[in-house]
mmCIF file of C-alpha atoms and ligand atoms in Angstrom:
data_model
loop_
_atom_site.group_PDB
_atom_site.id
_atom_site.type_symbol
_atom_site.label_atom_id
_atom_site.label_comp_id
_atom_site.label_asym_id
_atom_site.label_seq_id
_atom_site.Cartn_x
_atom_site.Cartn_y
_atom_site.Cartn_z
ATOM 1 C CA MET G 1 171.440 -12.500 -152.141
ATOM 2 C CA LYS G 2 172.348 -15.436 -154.321
ATOM 3 C CA ILE G 3 175.630 -17.307 -153.851
ATOM 4 C CA ILE G 4 177.318 -17.404 -157.264
ATOM 5 C CA ASP G 5 180.761 -18.714 -156.380
ATOM 6 C CA ALA G 6 182.534 -20.609 -153.596
ATOM 7 C CA LYS G 7 186.197 -21.486 -153.788
ATOM 8 C CA VAL G 8 188.749 -23.064 -151.489
ATOM 9 C CA ILE G 9 192.173 -21.467 -151.108
ATOM 10 C CA VAL G 10 194.983 -23.505 -149.547
ATOM 11 C CA CYS G 11 198.172 -21.715 -148.567
ATOM 12 C CA SER G 12 201.166 -22.299 -146.339
ATOM 13 C CA PRO G 13 202.749 -19.050 -145.160
ATOM 14 C CA GLY G 14 204.751 -20.873 -142.481
ATOM 15 C CA ARG G 15 201.957 -23.337 -141.790
ATOM 16 C CA ASN G 16 198.945 -24.634 -143.754
ATOM 17 C CA PHE G 17 195.588 -22.869 -143.883
ATOM 18 C CA VAL G 18 192.372 -23.772 -145.677
ATOM 19 C CA THR G 19 190.195 -20.769 -146.518
ATOM 20 C CA LEU G 20 186.762 -20.657 -148.119
ATOM 21 C CA LYS G 21 185.643 -17.612 -150.101
ATOM 22 C CA ILE G 22 181.946 -17.269 -150.914
ATOM 23 C CA THR G 23 180.843 -14.628 -153.439
ATOM 24 C CA THR G 24 177.282 -13.377 -153.888
ATOM 25 C CA GLN G 25 175.529 -11.882 -156.881
ATOM 26 C CA SER G 26 175.651 -8.446 -155.223
ATOM 27 C CA GLY G 27 179.455 -8.613 -155.304
ATOM 28 C CA ILE G 28 179.784 -8.959 -151.533
ATOM 29 C CA TYR G 29 182.030 -11.842 -150.519
ATOM 30 C CA GLY G 30 182.740 -13.514 -147.212
ATOM 31 C CA ILE G 31 185.580 -15.710 -145.980
ATOM 32 C CA GLY G 32 185.811 -18.617 -143.555
ATOM 33 C CA ASP G 33 188.525 -20.779 -141.989
ATOM 34 C CA ALA G 34 188.409 -24.586 -142.460
ATOM 35 C CA THR G 35 191.881 -25.550 -141.262
ATOM 36 C CA VAL G 36 192.307 -28.910 -139.509
ATOM 37 C CA ASN G 37 195.974 -29.163 -138.592
ATOM 38 C CA GLY G 38 197.669 -32.098 -140.319
ATOM 39 C CA ARG G 39 194.452 -33.141 -142.156
ATOM 40 C CA GLU G 40 193.957 -30.040 -144.328
ATOM 41 C CA LEU G 41 193.265 -31.694 -147.677
ATOM 42 C CA SER G 42 190.473 -33.878 -146.304
ATOM 43 C CA VAL G 43 188.480 -30.723 -145.571
ATOM 44 C CA VAL G 44 189.284 -29.347 -149.020
ATOM 45 C CA SER G 45 187.833 -32.499 -150.572
ATOM 46 C CA TYR G 46 184.764 -32.485 -148.302
ATOM 47 C CA LEU G 47 184.062 -28.893 -149.335
ATOM 48 C CA GLU G 48 184.888 -29.149 -153.029
ATOM 49 C CA ASP G 49 183.571 -32.620 -153.744
ATOM 50 C CA HIS G 50 180.470 -32.628 -151.572
ATOM 51 C CA LEU G 51 179.270 -29.319 -150.097
ATOM 52 C CA LEU G 52 180.068 -26.514 -152.522
ATOM 53 C CA PRO G 53 178.130 -27.933 -155.503
ATOM 54 C CA THR G 54 174.994 -27.709 -153.358
ATOM 55 C CA LEU G 55 175.821 -24.273 -151.933
ATOM 56 C CA ILE G 56 175.835 -22.417 -155.241
ATOM 57 C CA GLY G 57 172.501 -20.731 -155.929
ATOM 58 C CA ARG G 58 171.392 -20.602 -152.274
ATOM 59 C CA ASP G 59 170.394 -17.375 -150.526
ATOM 60 C CA ALA G 60 173.408 -16.253 -148.450
ATOM 61 C CA ARG G 61 171.106 -14.551 -145.934
ATOM 62 C CA ARG G 62 169.674 -17.867 -144.693
ATOM 63 C CA ILE G 63 172.551 -18.764 -142.385
ATOM 64 C CA GLU G 64 170.682 -21.050 -139.974
ATOM 65 C CA ASP G 65 168.971 -22.908 -142.792
ATOM 66 C CA ILE G 66 172.241 -23.460 -144.639
ATOM 67 C CA TRP G 67 173.890 -24.617 -141.387
ATOM 68 C CA GLN G 68 171.057 -27.095 -140.788
ATOM 69 C CA TYR G 69 171.134 -28.205 -144.419
ATOM 70 C CA PHE G 70 174.764 -29.247 -144.127
ATOM 71 C CA TYR G 71 174.465 -30.556 -140.555
ATOM 72 C CA ARG G 72 171.132 -32.420 -140.611
ATOM 73 C CA GLY G 73 171.287 -32.977 -144.334
ATOM 74 C CA ALA G 74 174.349 -35.185 -143.970
ATOM 75 C CA TYR G 75 173.603 -38.788 -143.089
ATOM 76 C CA TRP G 76 177.249 -39.135 -141.922
ATOM 77 C CA ARG G 77 177.297 -36.155 -139.654
ATOM 78 C CA ARG G 78 179.604 -34.553 -137.053
ATOM 79 C CA GLY G 79 183.365 -35.138 -136.808
ATOM 80 C CA PRO G 80 186.250 -32.685 -137.337
ATOM 81 C CA ILE G 81 186.337 -32.711 -141.149
ATOM 82 C CA THR G 82 182.593 -32.288 -141.648
ATOM 83 C CA MET G 83 182.318 -29.624 -138.976
ATOM 84 C CA ALA G 84 185.361 -27.633 -140.159
ATOM 85 C CA ALA G 85 183.765 -27.449 -143.605
ATOM 86 C CA ILE G 86 180.452 -26.269 -142.094
ATOM 87 C CA SER G 87 182.390 -23.824 -139.902
ATOM 88 C CA ALA G 88 183.996 -22.137 -142.891
ATOM 89 C CA ILE G 89 180.680 -21.797 -144.729
ATOM 90 C CA ASP G 90 179.040 -20.389 -141.602
ATOM 91 C CA MET G 91 181.800 -17.841 -140.927
ATOM 92 C CA ALA G 92 181.766 -16.670 -144.533
ATOM 93 C CA LEU G 93 177.977 -16.221 -144.462
ATOM 94 C CA TRP G 94 178.101 -14.191 -141.231
ATOM 95 C CA ASP G 95 180.869 -12.096 -142.814
ATOM 96 C CA ILE G 96 178.629 -11.458 -145.847
ATOM 97 C CA LYS G 97 175.593 -10.615 -143.720
ATOM 98 C CA ALA G 98 177.518 -8.133 -141.601
ATOM 99 C CA LYS G 99 179.127 -6.538 -144.664
ATOM 100 C CA ALA G 100 175.699 -6.205 -146.283
ATOM 101 C CA ALA G 101 174.473 -4.476 -143.108
ATOM 102 C CA SER G 102 177.635 -2.287 -143.019
ATOM 103 C CA MET G 103 178.324 -3.384 -139.448
ATOM 104 C CA PRO G 104 181.042 -5.188 -137.545
ATOM 105 C CA LEU G 105 179.796 -8.757 -137.088
ATOM 106 C CA TYR G 106 179.399 -8.473 -133.304
ATOM 107 C CA GLU G 107 176.587 -5.954 -133.851
ATOM 108 C CA LEU G 108 174.526 -8.686 -135.513
ATOM 109 C CA LEU G 109 175.278 -11.034 -132.624
ATOM 110 C CA GLY G 110 173.577 -8.708 -130.149
ATOM 111 C CA GLY G 111 176.250 -6.033 -129.889
ATOM 112 C CA LYS G 112 179.103 -5.796 -127.425
ATOM 113 C CA ALA G 113 178.488 -7.554 -124.118
ATOM 114 C CA ARG G 114 181.940 -6.312 -123.022
ATOM 115 C CA ASP G 115 184.386 -3.687 -124.229
ATOM 116 C CA LYS G 116 187.389 -5.930 -124.664
ATOM 117 C CA VAL G 117 188.382 -9.590 -124.763
ATOM 118 C CA LEU G 118 190.777 -11.045 -122.173
ATOM 119 C CA VAL G 119 193.413 -13.153 -123.952
ATOM 120 C CA TYR G 120 196.170 -15.493 -122.855
ATOM 121 C CA GLY G 121 199.582 -15.964 -124.425
ATOM 122 C CA HIS G 122 201.961 -18.933 -124.316
ATOM 123 C CA ALA G 123 205.159 -18.917 -122.242
ATOM 124 C CA ASN G 124 207.187 -21.944 -123.351
ATOM 125 C CA GLY G 125 210.581 -22.764 -121.861
ATOM 126 C CA ILE G 126 212.995 -25.616 -122.440
ATOM 127 C CA ASN G 127 213.447 -25.940 -118.663
ATOM 128 C CA LEU G 128 212.212 -24.396 -115.407
ATOM 129 C CA GLU G 129 214.436 -21.289 -115.507
ATOM 130 C CA ASP G 130 213.672 -20.639 -119.170
ATOM 131 C CA SER G 131 209.909 -20.960 -118.590
ATOM 132 C CA VAL G 132 210.027 -18.544 -115.668
ATOM 133 C CA GLU G 133 211.941 -16.056 -117.827
ATOM 134 C CA GLU G 134 209.409 -16.426 -120.659
ATOM 135 C CA VAL G 135 206.541 -15.615 -118.279
ATOM 136 C CA GLY G 136 208.381 -12.361 -117.493
ATOM 137 C CA LYS G 137 208.528 -11.487 -121.193
ATOM 138 C CA TYR G 138 204.777 -11.937 -121.565
ATOM 139 C CA LEU G 139 204.155 -9.807 -118.492
ATOM 140 C CA ASP G 140 206.364 -7.119 -120.059
ATOM 141 C CA LYS G 141 204.233 -7.268 -123.202
ATOM 142 C CA GLY G 142 201.188 -6.532 -121.043
ATOM 143 C CA TYR G 143 199.582 -9.980 -120.866
ATOM 144 C CA LYS G 144 197.330 -10.508 -117.844
ATOM 145 C CA ALA G 145 196.959 -14.245 -118.463
ATOM 146 C CA ILE G 146 199.735 -16.630 -119.455
ATOM 147 C CA ARG G 147 199.806 -20.318 -120.233
ATOM 148 C CA VAL G 148 202.981 -21.887 -118.851
ATOM 149 C CA GLN G 149 204.564 -25.008 -120.384
ATOM 150 C CA SER G 150 208.034 -26.364 -119.750
ATOM 151 C CA GLY G 151 210.448 -29.002 -121.000
ATOM 152 C CA ILE G 152 210.438 -31.956 -118.588
ATOM 153 C CA PRO G 153 213.808 -33.208 -117.265
ATOM 154 C CA GLY G 154 214.521 -36.611 -118.795
ATOM 155 C CA LEU G 155 212.178 -36.146 -121.796
ATOM 156 C CA GLU G 156 213.636 -35.009 -125.096
ATOM 157 C CA ASP G 157 210.515 -33.330 -126.509
ATOM 158 C CA THR G 158 207.580 -31.969 -124.609
ATOM 159 C CA TYR G 159 204.287 -30.675 -125.999
ATOM 160 C CA GLY G 160 204.134 -26.886 -126.024
ATOM 161 C CA VAL G 161 207.885 -26.310 -126.048
ATOM 162 C CA ALA G 162 209.947 -25.343 -129.089
ATOM 163 C CA PRO G 163 212.879 -23.084 -129.868
ATOM 164 C CA GLU G 164 210.639 -20.719 -131.903
ATOM 165 C CA LYS G 165 208.957 -19.731 -128.615
ATOM 166 C CA MET G 166 206.375 -17.121 -129.668
ATOM 167 C CA TYR G 167 205.231 -18.873 -132.813
ATOM 168 C CA TYR G 168 205.184 -22.466 -131.567
ATOM 169 C CA GLU G 169 203.582 -24.764 -134.156
ATOM 170 C CA PRO G 170 203.775 -28.505 -133.516
ATOM 171 C CA ALA G 171 202.934 -29.719 -137.074
ATOM 172 C CA LYS G 172 206.142 -30.246 -138.950
ATOM 173 C CA GLY G 173 207.968 -32.779 -141.069
ATOM 174 C CA ASN G 174 206.959 -34.818 -144.034
ATOM 175 C CA LEU G 175 206.163 -37.684 -141.659
ATOM 176 C CA PRO G 176 205.032 -37.495 -138.011
ATOM 177 C CA GLN G 177 207.696 -36.913 -135.392
ATOM 178 C CA GLU G 178 207.649 -39.650 -132.695
ATOM 179 C CA CYS G 179 208.017 -38.295 -129.154
ATOM 180 C CA ILE G 180 208.488 -40.141 -125.869
ATOM 181 C CA TRP G 181 206.208 -39.403 -122.933
ATOM 182 C CA ASP G 182 206.449 -40.237 -119.235
ATOM 183 C CA THR G 183 203.654 -39.148 -116.894
ATOM 184 C CA HIS G 184 205.658 -39.878 -113.733
ATOM 185 C CA LYS G 185 208.442 -37.464 -114.771
ATOM 186 C CA TYR G 186 205.836 -34.859 -115.732
ATOM 187 C CA LEU G 187 203.904 -35.038 -112.465
ATOM 188 C CA ASN G 188 207.113 -34.830 -110.445
ATOM 189 C CA PHE G 189 208.133 -31.657 -112.221
ATOM 190 C CA ILE G 190 205.197 -29.429 -113.222
ATOM 191 C CA PRO G 191 204.180 -28.283 -109.688
ATOM 192 C CA LYS G 192 207.757 -26.990 -109.214
ATOM 193 C CA VAL G 193 207.376 -24.797 -112.296
ATOM 194 C CA PHE G 194 204.250 -23.140 -110.944
ATOM 195 C CA GLU G 195 205.765 -22.757 -107.477
ATOM 196 C CA LYS G 196 208.705 -20.888 -109.018
ATOM 197 C CA VAL G 197 206.505 -18.735 -111.271
ATOM 198 C CA ARG G 198 204.345 -17.685 -108.303
ATOM 199 C CA ASP G 199 207.446 -17.052 -106.128
ATOM 200 C CA THR G 200 208.903 -14.857 -108.858
ATOM 201 C CA TYR G 201 205.854 -12.903 -110.088
ATOM 202 C CA GLY G 202 203.303 -13.224 -107.317
ATOM 203 C CA TYR G 203 199.626 -14.089 -107.579
ATOM 204 C CA GLU G 204 198.337 -11.265 -109.794
ATOM 205 C CA PRO G 205 198.833 -12.819 -113.260
ATOM 206 C CA HIS G 206 196.394 -15.501 -114.346
ATOM 207 C CA LEU G 207 198.271 -18.737 -115.031
ATOM 208 C CA LEU G 208 197.059 -21.589 -117.235
ATOM 209 C CA HIS G 209 198.456 -24.997 -118.121
ATOM 210 C CA ASP G 210 197.711 -27.646 -120.785
ATOM 211 C CA SER G 211 198.375 -31.355 -120.065
ATOM 212 C CA HIS G 212 197.415 -32.143 -123.669
ATOM 213 C CA HIS G 213 195.375 -35.306 -123.015
ATOM 214 C CA ARG G 214 198.156 -37.341 -121.412
ATOM 215 C CA LEU G 215 196.866 -38.288 -117.953
ATOM 216 C CA SER G 216 194.418 -40.781 -116.505
ATOM 217 C CA PRO G 217 191.549 -39.315 -114.439
ATOM 218 C CA ILE G 218 193.184 -40.112 -111.098
ATOM 219 C CA GLU G 219 196.531 -38.678 -112.265
ATOM 220 C CA ALA G 220 194.668 -35.572 -113.406
ATOM 221 C CA ALA G 221 192.979 -35.353 -110.008
ATOM 222 C CA SER G 222 196.344 -35.563 -108.308
ATOM 223 C CA LEU G 223 197.855 -32.873 -110.554
ATOM 224 C CA GLY G 224 194.880 -30.584 -109.945
ATOM 225 C CA LYS G 225 195.351 -31.038 -106.199
ATOM 226 C CA MET G 226 199.095 -30.396 -106.338
ATOM 227 C CA LEU G 227 198.503 -27.204 -108.335
ATOM 228 C CA GLU G 228 195.806 -25.824 -106.017
ATOM 229 C CA PRO G 229 198.240 -23.634 -104.014
ATOM 230 C CA TYR G 230 199.194 -21.806 -107.242
ATOM 231 C CA ARG G 231 195.589 -20.829 -108.042
ATOM 232 C CA LEU G 232 195.479 -21.600 -111.760
ATOM 233 C CA PHE G 233 192.974 -19.925 -114.059
ATOM 234 C CA TRP G 234 192.587 -23.369 -115.631
ATOM 235 C CA LEU G 235 194.107 -26.770 -116.119
ATOM 236 C CA GLU G 236 193.405 -27.897 -119.667
ATOM 237 C CA ASP G 237 192.900 -31.258 -121.384
ATOM 238 C CA THR G 238 194.238 -33.408 -118.568
ATOM 239 C CA VAL G 239 192.628 -36.540 -119.996
ATOM 240 C CA HIS G 240 191.379 -37.429 -123.438
ATOM 241 C CA ALA G 241 187.708 -36.567 -123.140
ATOM 242 C CA GLU G 242 186.408 -39.626 -124.932
ATOM 243 C CA LEU G 243 185.478 -41.192 -121.577
ATOM 244 C CA GLN G 244 183.667 -38.229 -120.103
ATOM 245 C CA GLU G 245 182.682 -40.047 -116.898
ATOM 246 C CA GLY G 246 186.381 -39.779 -116.012
ATOM 247 C CA PHE G 247 185.862 -36.088 -115.262
ATOM 248 C CA GLU G 248 183.756 -37.031 -112.247
ATOM 249 C CA ILE G 249 186.874 -38.513 -110.643
ATOM 250 C CA ILE G 250 188.914 -35.379 -111.353
ATOM 251 C CA ARG G 251 186.151 -33.099 -110.119
ATOM 252 C CA LYS G 252 185.709 -34.988 -106.832
ATOM 253 C CA HIS G 253 189.287 -34.375 -105.841
ATOM 254 C CA THR G 254 190.299 -30.895 -106.907
ATOM 255 C CA THR G 255 189.113 -27.298 -106.985
ATOM 256 C CA THR G 256 191.526 -26.363 -109.791
ATOM 257 C CA PRO G 257 189.277 -25.108 -112.625
ATOM 258 C CA LEU G 258 189.118 -27.445 -115.627
ATOM 259 C CA ALA G 259 189.055 -26.611 -119.333
ATOM 260 C CA VAL G 260 188.452 -29.013 -122.201
ATOM 261 C CA GLY G 261 187.084 -29.223 -125.732
ATOM 262 C CA GLU G 262 189.447 -27.844 -128.382
ATOM 263 C CA VAL G 263 188.966 -31.083 -130.345
ATOM 264 C CA PHE G 264 185.170 -31.133 -129.862
ATOM 265 C CA ASN G 265 182.985 -30.364 -132.864
ATOM 266 C CA THR G 266 179.401 -30.068 -131.654
ATOM 267 C CA VAL G 267 177.281 -29.392 -128.597
ATOM 268 C CA TYR G 268 176.794 -33.174 -128.318
ATOM 269 C CA ASP G 269 180.520 -33.606 -127.598
ATOM 270 C CA CYS G 270 180.243 -31.349 -124.567
ATOM 271 C CA HIS G 271 176.720 -31.621 -123.213
ATOM 272 C CA HIS G 272 177.560 -34.294 -120.596
ATOM 273 C CA LEU G 273 180.485 -32.271 -119.238
ATOM 274 C CA ILE G 274 178.482 -29.054 -119.264
ATOM 275 C CA THR G 275 175.173 -30.240 -117.835
ATOM 276 C CA ASN G 276 176.919 -32.182 -115.057
ATOM 277 C CA GLN G 277 179.086 -29.160 -114.267
ATOM 278 C CA LEU G 278 182.236 -31.240 -114.645
ATOM 279 C CA ILE G 279 184.176 -28.444 -116.337
ATOM 280 C CA ASP G 280 184.539 -24.709 -115.918
ATOM 281 C CA TYR G 281 185.593 -23.668 -119.431
ATOM 282 C CA ILE G 282 184.585 -25.055 -122.797
ATOM 283 C CA ARG G 283 187.328 -24.759 -125.444
ATOM 284 C CA THR G 284 185.309 -25.342 -128.644
ATOM 285 C CA THR G 285 186.268 -22.909 -131.367
ATOM 286 C CA SER G 286 184.843 -21.251 -134.475
ATOM 287 C CA THR G 287 186.874 -23.263 -136.993
ATOM 288 C CA HIS G 288 186.079 -26.708 -135.582
ATOM 289 C CA ALA G 289 182.670 -26.523 -133.917
ATOM 290 C CA GLY G 290 180.387 -25.268 -136.661
ATOM 291 C CA GLY G 291 181.395 -21.619 -136.931
ATOM 292 C CA ILE G 292 179.634 -18.804 -135.109
ATOM 293 C CA THR G 293 176.316 -20.663 -135.309
ATOM 294 C CA GLY G 294 177.760 -23.793 -133.687
ATOM 295 C CA LEU G 295 179.569 -21.831 -130.987
ATOM 296 C CA ARG G 296 176.456 -19.887 -130.069
ATOM 297 C CA LYS G 297 174.518 -23.104 -129.492
ATOM 298 C CA ILE G 298 177.271 -24.406 -127.192
ATOM 299 C CA ALA G 299 177.636 -21.127 -125.296
ATOM 300 C CA ALA G 300 173.898 -20.915 -124.669
ATOM 301 C CA LEU G 301 173.892 -24.363 -123.042
ATOM 302 C CA ALA G 302 177.083 -23.617 -121.105
ATOM 303 C CA ASP G 303 175.631 -20.377 -119.743
ATOM 304 C CA VAL G 304 172.865 -22.250 -117.913
ATOM 305 C CA PHE G 305 175.417 -24.482 -116.145
ATOM 306 C CA HIS G 306 177.984 -21.889 -115.003
ATOM 307 C CA VAL G 307 180.444 -22.878 -117.724
ATOM 308 C CA LYS G 308 182.356 -20.120 -119.502
ATOM 309 C CA THR G 309 183.957 -20.141 -122.924
ATOM 310 C CA GLY G 310 187.677 -20.257 -123.655
ATOM 311 C CA CYS G 311 187.970 -20.692 -127.420
ATOM 312 C CA HIS G 312 190.954 -22.507 -128.854
ATOM 313 C CA GLY G 313 193.129 -19.957 -130.651
ATOM 314 C CA ALA G 314 196.396 -21.717 -131.431
ATOM 315 C CA THR G 315 198.253 -20.735 -134.610
ATOM 316 C CA ASP G 316 196.419 -23.404 -136.607
ATOM 317 C CA ILE G 317 193.284 -21.255 -136.295
ATOM 318 C CA SER G 318 193.785 -18.726 -139.113
ATOM 319 C CA PRO G 319 193.291 -14.988 -138.539
ATOM 320 C CA ILE G 320 189.806 -15.503 -140.052
ATOM 321 C CA GLY G 321 188.889 -18.129 -137.454
ATOM 322 C CA LEU G 322 190.432 -15.984 -134.740
ATOM 323 C CA ALA G 323 188.456 -12.920 -135.828
ATOM 324 C CA ALA G 324 185.270 -15.039 -135.729
ATOM 325 C CA CYS G 325 186.167 -15.999 -132.143
ATOM 326 C CA PHE G 326 186.716 -12.378 -131.131
ATOM 327 C CA HIS G 327 183.316 -11.282 -132.498
ATOM 328 C CA PHE G 328 181.707 -14.186 -130.642
ATOM 329 C CA ASP G 329 183.690 -13.526 -127.426
ATOM 330 C CA ILE G 330 182.761 -9.865 -127.294
ATOM 331 C CA SER G 331 179.061 -10.557 -127.858
ATOM 332 C CA ILE G 332 178.241 -13.266 -125.290
ATOM 333 C CA ASN G 333 177.853 -12.941 -121.550
ATOM 334 C CA ASN G 334 179.508 -16.193 -120.434
ATOM 335 C CA PHE G 335 182.835 -15.495 -122.073
ATOM 336 C CA GLY G 336 185.843 -16.592 -119.997
ATOM 337 C CA ILE G 337 189.057 -16.055 -121.928
ATOM 338 C CA GLN G 338 190.413 -16.323 -125.491
ATOM 339 C CA GLU G 339 193.646 -18.063 -126.482
ATOM 340 C CA PHE G 340 195.803 -15.716 -128.556
ATOM 341 C CA MET G 341 199.087 -17.163 -129.740
ATOM 342 C CA ARG G 342 199.703 -14.573 -132.434
ATOM 343 C CA HIS G 343 200.692 -15.426 -135.980
ATOM 344 C CA GLU G 344 204.002 -14.836 -137.695
ATOM 345 C CA GLU G 345 204.264 -11.655 -139.732
ATOM 346 C CA LYS G 346 203.940 -13.374 -143.112
ATOM 347 C CA ILE G 347 200.660 -14.940 -141.980
ATOM 348 C CA GLU G 348 199.391 -11.526 -140.897
ATOM 349 C CA GLU G 349 200.305 -10.237 -144.371
ATOM 350 C CA VAL G 350 198.332 -12.953 -146.153
ATOM 351 C CA PHE G 351 195.362 -12.353 -143.827
ATOM 352 C CA PRO G 352 195.241 -8.589 -143.110
ATOM 353 C CA ASN G 353 193.127 -8.146 -139.975
ATOM 354 C CA SER G 354 191.933 -5.493 -137.594
ATOM 355 C CA TYR G 355 191.944 -6.945 -134.081
ATOM 356 C CA ILE G 356 194.086 -4.952 -131.715
ATOM 357 C CA PHE G 357 196.038 -6.295 -128.715
ATOM 358 C CA LYS G 358 196.689 -3.885 -125.864
ATOM 359 C CA ASP G 359 197.399 -4.436 -122.167
ATOM 360 C CA GLY G 360 196.291 -8.051 -122.091
ATOM 361 C CA TYR G 361 193.047 -7.527 -124.022
ATOM 362 C CA VAL G 362 191.954 -7.542 -127.650
ATOM 363 C CA THR G 363 189.583 -4.930 -129.023
ATOM 364 C CA LEU G 364 187.856 -4.814 -132.397
ATOM 365 C CA ASP G 365 187.904 -1.903 -134.812
ATOM 366 C CA GLU G 366 184.399 -0.390 -134.782
ATOM 367 C CA ASN G 367 184.883 0.940 -138.317
ATOM 368 C CA LYS G 368 185.606 -2.426 -139.904
ATOM 369 C CA ILE G 369 182.543 -4.200 -141.272
ATOM 370 C CA GLY G 370 182.032 -7.970 -141.298
ATOM 371 C CA LEU G 371 184.728 -10.092 -139.672
ATOM 372 C CA GLY G 372 187.265 -7.331 -140.311
ATOM 373 C CA VAL G 373 189.758 -9.695 -141.917
ATOM 374 C CA ASP G 374 190.624 -10.494 -145.530
ATOM 375 C CA ILE G 375 192.805 -12.808 -147.597
ATOM 376 C CA ASP G 376 195.392 -11.500 -150.059
ATOM 377 C CA GLU G 377 194.967 -14.200 -152.689
ATOM 378 C CA GLN G 378 197.989 -13.203 -154.768
ATOM 379 C CA LEU G 379 200.248 -13.383 -151.770
ATOM 380 C CA ALA G 380 198.617 -16.623 -150.597
ATOM 381 C CA ALA G 381 199.433 -18.188 -153.986
ATOM 382 C CA LYS G 382 203.120 -17.665 -153.261
ATOM 383 C CA TYR G 383 202.930 -20.138 -150.379
ATOM 384 C CA PRO G 384 201.774 -23.523 -151.727
ATOM 385 C CA TYR G 385 200.556 -26.348 -149.473
ATOM 386 C CA GLU G 386 203.205 -28.427 -147.723
ATOM 387 C CA ARG G 387 202.354 -31.767 -146.144
ATOM 388 C CA LYS G 388 202.877 -31.570 -142.398
ATOM 389 C CA TYR G 389 201.918 -33.798 -139.505
ATOM 390 C CA LEU G 390 201.318 -33.312 -135.808
ATOM 391 C CA PRO G 391 203.652 -35.518 -133.739
ATOM 392 C CA VAL G 392 202.660 -38.832 -132.151
ATOM 393 C CA ASN G 393 203.577 -40.041 -128.659
ATOM 394 C CA ARG G 394 204.972 -43.319 -127.411
ATOM 395 C CA LEU G 395 205.799 -44.358 -123.862
ATOM 396 C CA GLU G 396 209.334 -45.358 -122.926
ATOM 397 C CA ASP G 397 208.520 -49.036 -123.655
ATOM 398 C CA ASN G 398 207.522 -47.952 -127.200
ATOM 399 C CA SER G 399 203.755 -48.440 -126.782
ATOM 400 C CA MET G 400 201.510 -45.760 -128.288
ATOM 401 C CA TRP G 401 200.161 -42.930 -126.168
ATOM 402 C CA ASN G 402 198.084 -39.783 -126.682
ATOM 403 C CA TRP G 403 199.911 -36.802 -128.092
HETATM 404 C C1 LIG L 501 196.271 -25.338 -127.451
HETATM 405 C C2 LIG L 501 196.368 -26.581 -128.246
HETATM 406 C C3 LIG L 501 197.311 -26.571 -129.415
HETATM 407 C C4 LIG L 501 197.165 -27.857 -130.211
HETATM 408 C C5 LIG L 501 197.225 -27.554 -131.660
HETATM 409 C C6 LIG L 501 197.043 -28.795 -132.503
HETATM 410 O O1 LIG L 501 195.824 -25.428 -126.326
HETATM 411 O O2 LIG L 501 196.596 -24.284 -127.991
HETATM 412 O O3 LIG L 501 196.476 -27.706 -127.423
HETATM 413 O O4 LIG L 501 198.619 -26.300 -129.072
HETATM 414 O O5 LIG L 501 198.141 -28.772 -129.893
HETATM 415 O O6 LIG L 501 196.247 -26.613 -131.946
HETATM 416 O O7 LIG L 501 196.885 -28.449 -133.812
HETATM 417 MG MG1 LIG L 502 195.182 -27.271 -125.741
#
């Protein structure tokens, strides 16, 4: 099954996406997601200038070999750009293989290990009352798990909060927005949000929270401790995980479950945290950690060490990347939860898909072969690329901080 064509499609139906389409001699094609938010064109160049010329002519059936060729075959390996490019190739090849077998992809991954995939949505409020109200809306929609973020009194902009609510996307503007951060204000406020949410809705819904890399290990430990009474499903990205030994400090002090890894790209980024049981959920995702092949390697290691998966599924993961996550989620045993932010309608139109949300879970259409998602290229062409940046953070004294 010879690969005869591979092309990159960039579109911006509300936000930028990089899509790879691989076509084989038999006429079967597959698609993959290579979007890196705010750095899209670097992946386009890595694919077009370096990988695709060597992909043409290869046998599309040899997924592991092609993965290894691009992973081991690169002297300068790993990193988000390299791995997003490999991810897209990998996803497209799995899509082709499953289409050739006339099966939904999960069948090739061992079949369903569960009937449905637990997902969490995002309740974002500009203040405490607004956040509590938003949680109610998600409960009304049937969500069983909800991530809660809130504007912080005294801070103008807070990660995870925007007027668009359901379709929150932080990358905007022709130049990066500069936000001001203050950990003291944040730590004083966030426990009150969870206290109010639990007082209002009780302990049945799963609640999650993302600190988005802003704390030091001891601050993270203190937050985890303060949140213990509210029994979170997870506390995510408290610290930037570059210094992984820092997680030992957090772990020593709190029983709040910890999630990390949406910015990780390989099993080597997470093996210390996994093998030392310093985290409970690994957030690596299809689009950034080497596709289905990369994710399966990470999940297999995690399984041995009581770590479950919780794939990143923000709106910068296209419906193709999200579909790849769902097939992976449904087929492994140590699945924990899947992030599901939902895309705007015009994105859904460009990427017609077949995953179905109902009562807090996503199911996959058994009659759809491959990934069960496509790209409408004519429609995509109507939305050309727009340069957009993720924001940056400064502290109140104007020094740089993590966003
Ligand atoms: C999440 C993430 C996102 C990221 C975004 C960056 O947990 O969903 O933290 O909100 O900020 O994906 O591109
Ligand atoms: Mg996150």
